[in-house]
Short mmCIF file of N, CA and C in Angstrom, two decimals:
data_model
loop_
_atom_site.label_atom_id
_atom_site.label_comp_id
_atom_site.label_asym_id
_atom_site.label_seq_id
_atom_site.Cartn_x
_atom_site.Cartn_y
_atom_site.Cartn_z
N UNK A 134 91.25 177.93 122.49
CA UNK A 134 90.61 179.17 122.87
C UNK A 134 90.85 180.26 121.81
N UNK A 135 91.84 179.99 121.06
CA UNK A 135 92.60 181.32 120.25
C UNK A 135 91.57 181.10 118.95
N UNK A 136 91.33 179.86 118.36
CA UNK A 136 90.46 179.50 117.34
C UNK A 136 89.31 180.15 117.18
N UNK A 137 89.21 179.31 118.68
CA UNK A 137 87.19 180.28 118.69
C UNK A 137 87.16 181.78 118.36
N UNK A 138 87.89 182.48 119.23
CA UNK A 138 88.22 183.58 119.36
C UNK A 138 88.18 184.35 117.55
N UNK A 139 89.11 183.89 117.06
CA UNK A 139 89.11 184.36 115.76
C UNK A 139 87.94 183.71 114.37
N UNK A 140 87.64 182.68 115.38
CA UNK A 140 86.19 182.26 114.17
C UNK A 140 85.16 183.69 114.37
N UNK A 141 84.58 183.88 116.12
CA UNK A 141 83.77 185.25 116.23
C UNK A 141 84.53 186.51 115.63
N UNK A 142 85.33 186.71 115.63
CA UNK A 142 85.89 187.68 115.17
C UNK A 142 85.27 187.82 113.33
N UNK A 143 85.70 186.72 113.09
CA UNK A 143 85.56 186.54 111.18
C UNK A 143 84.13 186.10 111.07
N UNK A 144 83.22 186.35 112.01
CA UNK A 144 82.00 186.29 112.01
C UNK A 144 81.23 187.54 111.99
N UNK A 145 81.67 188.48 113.00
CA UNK A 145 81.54 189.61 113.17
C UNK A 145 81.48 190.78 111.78
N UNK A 146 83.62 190.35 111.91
CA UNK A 146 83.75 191.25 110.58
C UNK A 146 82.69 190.97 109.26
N UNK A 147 82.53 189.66 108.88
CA UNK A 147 82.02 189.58 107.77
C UNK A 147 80.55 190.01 108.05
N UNK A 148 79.91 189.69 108.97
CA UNK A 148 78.01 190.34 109.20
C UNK A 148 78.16 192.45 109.04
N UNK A 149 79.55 192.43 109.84
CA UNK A 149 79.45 194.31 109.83
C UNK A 149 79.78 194.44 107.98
N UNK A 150 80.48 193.76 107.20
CA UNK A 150 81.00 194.18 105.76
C UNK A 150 79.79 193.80 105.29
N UNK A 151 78.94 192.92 105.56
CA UNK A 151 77.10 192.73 104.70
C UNK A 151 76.21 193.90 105.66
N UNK A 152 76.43 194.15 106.55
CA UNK A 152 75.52 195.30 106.64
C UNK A 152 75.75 196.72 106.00
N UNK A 153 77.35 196.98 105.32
CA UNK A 153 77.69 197.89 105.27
C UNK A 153 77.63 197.83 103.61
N UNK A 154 77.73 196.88 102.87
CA UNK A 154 77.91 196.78 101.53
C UNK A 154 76.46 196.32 100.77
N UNK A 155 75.63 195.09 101.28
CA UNK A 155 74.44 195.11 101.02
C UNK A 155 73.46 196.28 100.77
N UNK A 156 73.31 196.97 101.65
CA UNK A 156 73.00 199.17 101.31
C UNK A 156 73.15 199.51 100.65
N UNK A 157 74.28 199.63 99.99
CA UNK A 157 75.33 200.22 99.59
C UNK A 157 75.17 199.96 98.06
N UNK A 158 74.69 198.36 97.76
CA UNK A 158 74.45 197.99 96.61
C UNK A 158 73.45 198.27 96.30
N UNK A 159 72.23 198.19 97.42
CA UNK A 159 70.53 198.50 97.23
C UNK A 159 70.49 199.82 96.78
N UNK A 160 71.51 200.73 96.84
CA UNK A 160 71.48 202.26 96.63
C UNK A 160 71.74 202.55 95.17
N UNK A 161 72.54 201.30 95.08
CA UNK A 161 73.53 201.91 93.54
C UNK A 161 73.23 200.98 92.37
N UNK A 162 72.62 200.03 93.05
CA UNK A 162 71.53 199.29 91.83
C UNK A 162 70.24 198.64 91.56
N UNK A 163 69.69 199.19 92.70
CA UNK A 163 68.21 198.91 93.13
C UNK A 163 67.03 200.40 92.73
N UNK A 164 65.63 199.93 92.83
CA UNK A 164 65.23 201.23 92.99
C UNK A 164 63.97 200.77 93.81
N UNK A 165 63.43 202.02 94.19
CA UNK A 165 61.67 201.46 94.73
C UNK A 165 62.37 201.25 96.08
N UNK A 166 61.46 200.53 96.57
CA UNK A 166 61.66 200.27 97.84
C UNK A 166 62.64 199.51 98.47
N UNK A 167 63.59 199.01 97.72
CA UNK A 167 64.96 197.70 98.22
C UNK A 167 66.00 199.17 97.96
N UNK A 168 65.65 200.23 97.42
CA UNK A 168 67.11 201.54 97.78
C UNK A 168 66.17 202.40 98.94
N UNK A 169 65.38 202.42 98.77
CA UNK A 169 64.96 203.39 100.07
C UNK A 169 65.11 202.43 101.84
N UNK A 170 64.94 201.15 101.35
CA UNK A 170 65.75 200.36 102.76
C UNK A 170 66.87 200.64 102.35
N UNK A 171 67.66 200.11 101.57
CA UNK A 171 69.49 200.64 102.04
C UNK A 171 69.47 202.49 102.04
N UNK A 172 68.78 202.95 101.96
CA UNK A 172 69.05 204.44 102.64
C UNK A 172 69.12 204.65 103.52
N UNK A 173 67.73 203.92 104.54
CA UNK A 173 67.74 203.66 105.74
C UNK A 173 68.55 203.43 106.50
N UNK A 174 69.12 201.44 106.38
CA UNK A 174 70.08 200.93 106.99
C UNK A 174 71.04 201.49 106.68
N UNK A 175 71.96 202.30 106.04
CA UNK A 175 73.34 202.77 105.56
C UNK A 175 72.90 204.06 106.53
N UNK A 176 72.33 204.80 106.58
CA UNK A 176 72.05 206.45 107.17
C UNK A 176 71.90 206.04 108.66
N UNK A 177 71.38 204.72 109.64
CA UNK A 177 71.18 204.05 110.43
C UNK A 177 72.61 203.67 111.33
N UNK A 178 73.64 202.87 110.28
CA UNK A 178 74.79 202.27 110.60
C UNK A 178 75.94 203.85 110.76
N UNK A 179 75.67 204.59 109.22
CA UNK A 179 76.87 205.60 110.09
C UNK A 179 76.69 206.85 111.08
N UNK A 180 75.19 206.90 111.61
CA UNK A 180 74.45 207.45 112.26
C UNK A 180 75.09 207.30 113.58
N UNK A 181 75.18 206.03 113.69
CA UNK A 181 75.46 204.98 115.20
C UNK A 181 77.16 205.37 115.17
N UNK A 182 77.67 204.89 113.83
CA UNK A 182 79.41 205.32 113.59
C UNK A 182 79.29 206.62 114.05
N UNK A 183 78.93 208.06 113.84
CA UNK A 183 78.83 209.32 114.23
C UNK A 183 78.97 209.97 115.11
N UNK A 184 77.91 208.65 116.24
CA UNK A 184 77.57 209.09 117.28
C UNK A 184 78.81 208.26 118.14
N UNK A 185 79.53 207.61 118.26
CA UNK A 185 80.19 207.05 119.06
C UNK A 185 81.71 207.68 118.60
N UNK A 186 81.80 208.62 117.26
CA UNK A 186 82.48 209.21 116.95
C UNK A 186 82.13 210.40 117.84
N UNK A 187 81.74 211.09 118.26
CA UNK A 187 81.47 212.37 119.00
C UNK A 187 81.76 211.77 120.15
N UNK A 188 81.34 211.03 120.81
CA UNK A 188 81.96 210.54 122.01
C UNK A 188 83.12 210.18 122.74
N UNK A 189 83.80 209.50 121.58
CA UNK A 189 84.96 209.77 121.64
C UNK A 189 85.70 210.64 121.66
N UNK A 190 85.28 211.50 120.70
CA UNK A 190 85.76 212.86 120.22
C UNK A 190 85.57 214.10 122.17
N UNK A 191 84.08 213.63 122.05
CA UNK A 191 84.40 214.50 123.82
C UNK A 191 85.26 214.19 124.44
N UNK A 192 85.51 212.50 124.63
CA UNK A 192 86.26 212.02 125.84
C UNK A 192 87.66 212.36 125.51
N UNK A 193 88.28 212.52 124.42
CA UNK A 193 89.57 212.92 123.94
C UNK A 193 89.97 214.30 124.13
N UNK A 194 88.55 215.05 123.85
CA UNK A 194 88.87 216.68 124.39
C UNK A 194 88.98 217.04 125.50
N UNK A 195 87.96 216.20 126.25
CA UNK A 195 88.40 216.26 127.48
C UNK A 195 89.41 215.74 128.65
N UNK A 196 90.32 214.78 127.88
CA UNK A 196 91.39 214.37 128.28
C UNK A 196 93.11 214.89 127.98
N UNK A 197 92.01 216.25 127.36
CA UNK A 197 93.43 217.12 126.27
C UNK A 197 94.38 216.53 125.51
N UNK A 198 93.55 215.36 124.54
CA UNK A 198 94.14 214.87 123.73
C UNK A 198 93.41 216.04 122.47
N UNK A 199 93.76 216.70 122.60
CA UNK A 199 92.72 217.89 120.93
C UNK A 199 92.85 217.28 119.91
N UNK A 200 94.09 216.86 119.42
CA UNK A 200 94.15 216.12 117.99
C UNK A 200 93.48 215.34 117.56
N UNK A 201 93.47 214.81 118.50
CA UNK A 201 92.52 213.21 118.59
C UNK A 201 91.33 213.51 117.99
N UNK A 202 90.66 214.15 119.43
CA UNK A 202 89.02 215.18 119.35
C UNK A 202 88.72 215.71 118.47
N UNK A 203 89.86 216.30 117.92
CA UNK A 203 89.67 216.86 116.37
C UNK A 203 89.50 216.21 114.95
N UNK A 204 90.20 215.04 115.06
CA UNK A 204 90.01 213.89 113.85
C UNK A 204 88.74 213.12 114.21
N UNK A 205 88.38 212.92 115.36
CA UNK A 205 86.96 212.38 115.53
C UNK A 205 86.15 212.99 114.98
N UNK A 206 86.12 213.94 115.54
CA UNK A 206 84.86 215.36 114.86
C UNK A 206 85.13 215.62 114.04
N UNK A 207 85.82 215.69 113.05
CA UNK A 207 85.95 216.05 111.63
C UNK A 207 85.96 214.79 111.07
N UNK A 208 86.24 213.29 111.19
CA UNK A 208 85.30 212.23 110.39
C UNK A 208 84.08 212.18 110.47
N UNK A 209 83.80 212.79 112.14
CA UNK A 209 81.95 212.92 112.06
C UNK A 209 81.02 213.54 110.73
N UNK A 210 81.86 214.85 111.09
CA UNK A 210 81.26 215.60 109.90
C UNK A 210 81.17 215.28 108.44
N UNK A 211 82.28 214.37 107.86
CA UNK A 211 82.61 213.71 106.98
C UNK A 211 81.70 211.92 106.91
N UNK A 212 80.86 211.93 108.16
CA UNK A 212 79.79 210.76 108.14
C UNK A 212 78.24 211.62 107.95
N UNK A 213 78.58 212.86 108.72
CA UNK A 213 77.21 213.14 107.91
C UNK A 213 77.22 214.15 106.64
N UNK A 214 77.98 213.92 106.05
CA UNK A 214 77.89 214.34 104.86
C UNK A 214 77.64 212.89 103.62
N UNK A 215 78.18 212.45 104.06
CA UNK A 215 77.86 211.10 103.74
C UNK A 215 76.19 210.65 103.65
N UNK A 216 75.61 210.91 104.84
CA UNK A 216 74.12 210.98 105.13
C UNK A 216 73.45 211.59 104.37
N UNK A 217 73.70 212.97 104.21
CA UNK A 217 73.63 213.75 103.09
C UNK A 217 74.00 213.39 101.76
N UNK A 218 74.67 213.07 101.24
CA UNK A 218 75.12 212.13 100.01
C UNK A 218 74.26 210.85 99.66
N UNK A 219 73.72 210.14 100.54
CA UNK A 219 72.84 209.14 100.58
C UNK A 219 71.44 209.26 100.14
N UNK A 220 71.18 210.57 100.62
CA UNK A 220 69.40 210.71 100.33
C UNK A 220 69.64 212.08 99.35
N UNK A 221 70.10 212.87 99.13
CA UNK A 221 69.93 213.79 98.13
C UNK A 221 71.22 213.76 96.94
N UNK A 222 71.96 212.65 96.97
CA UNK A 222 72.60 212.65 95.74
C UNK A 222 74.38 213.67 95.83
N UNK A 223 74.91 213.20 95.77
CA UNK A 223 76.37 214.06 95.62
C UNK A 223 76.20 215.12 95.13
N UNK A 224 76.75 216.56 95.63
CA UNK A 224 76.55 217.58 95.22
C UNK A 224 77.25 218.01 93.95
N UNK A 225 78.50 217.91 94.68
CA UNK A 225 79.77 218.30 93.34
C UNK A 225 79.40 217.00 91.94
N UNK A 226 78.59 216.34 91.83
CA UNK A 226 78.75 215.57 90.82
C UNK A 226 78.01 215.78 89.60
#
């Protein structure tokens, strides 16, 4: 049971590290239309990360954990800046 268990697991991880790095490459060495899909899918994936980051982030504030709520919401912000970084290019660079 423990086998299986960790085969899905190392199935998982490795499909979430190709959805997250495949983008990632289409961005930084592709052009035309194979970087404007990884703009997509990458702005898509931490979109979804963001949003389940705020959620958390409520359920923590509202459990008067603040710290917590507070590091949620401030990686949020730090995912959509990221978003921002994706389609208009790093600012400071």
């Amino acid at each position: 049971m423990g086998d299986e268990r960790l085969k899905v697991w190392m199935i998982a991880g490795t499909l979430l590290a190709l959805l997250i790095i495949l983008p990632a490459l289409a961005i930084f060495f592709a052009s035309g239309w194979v970087k404007l899909a990884g703009q997509i899918v990458l702005s898509i994936i931490f979109g979804l990360i963001a949003a389940v980051f705020l959620l958390f982030s409520y359920i923590c504030i509202r459990a008067q954990a603040k710290k917590w709520g507070m590091s949620l919401l401030l990686a949020a912000i730090v995912l959509a800046f990221l978003i921002y970084a994706i389609w208009m290019g790093v600012p400071f660079v």
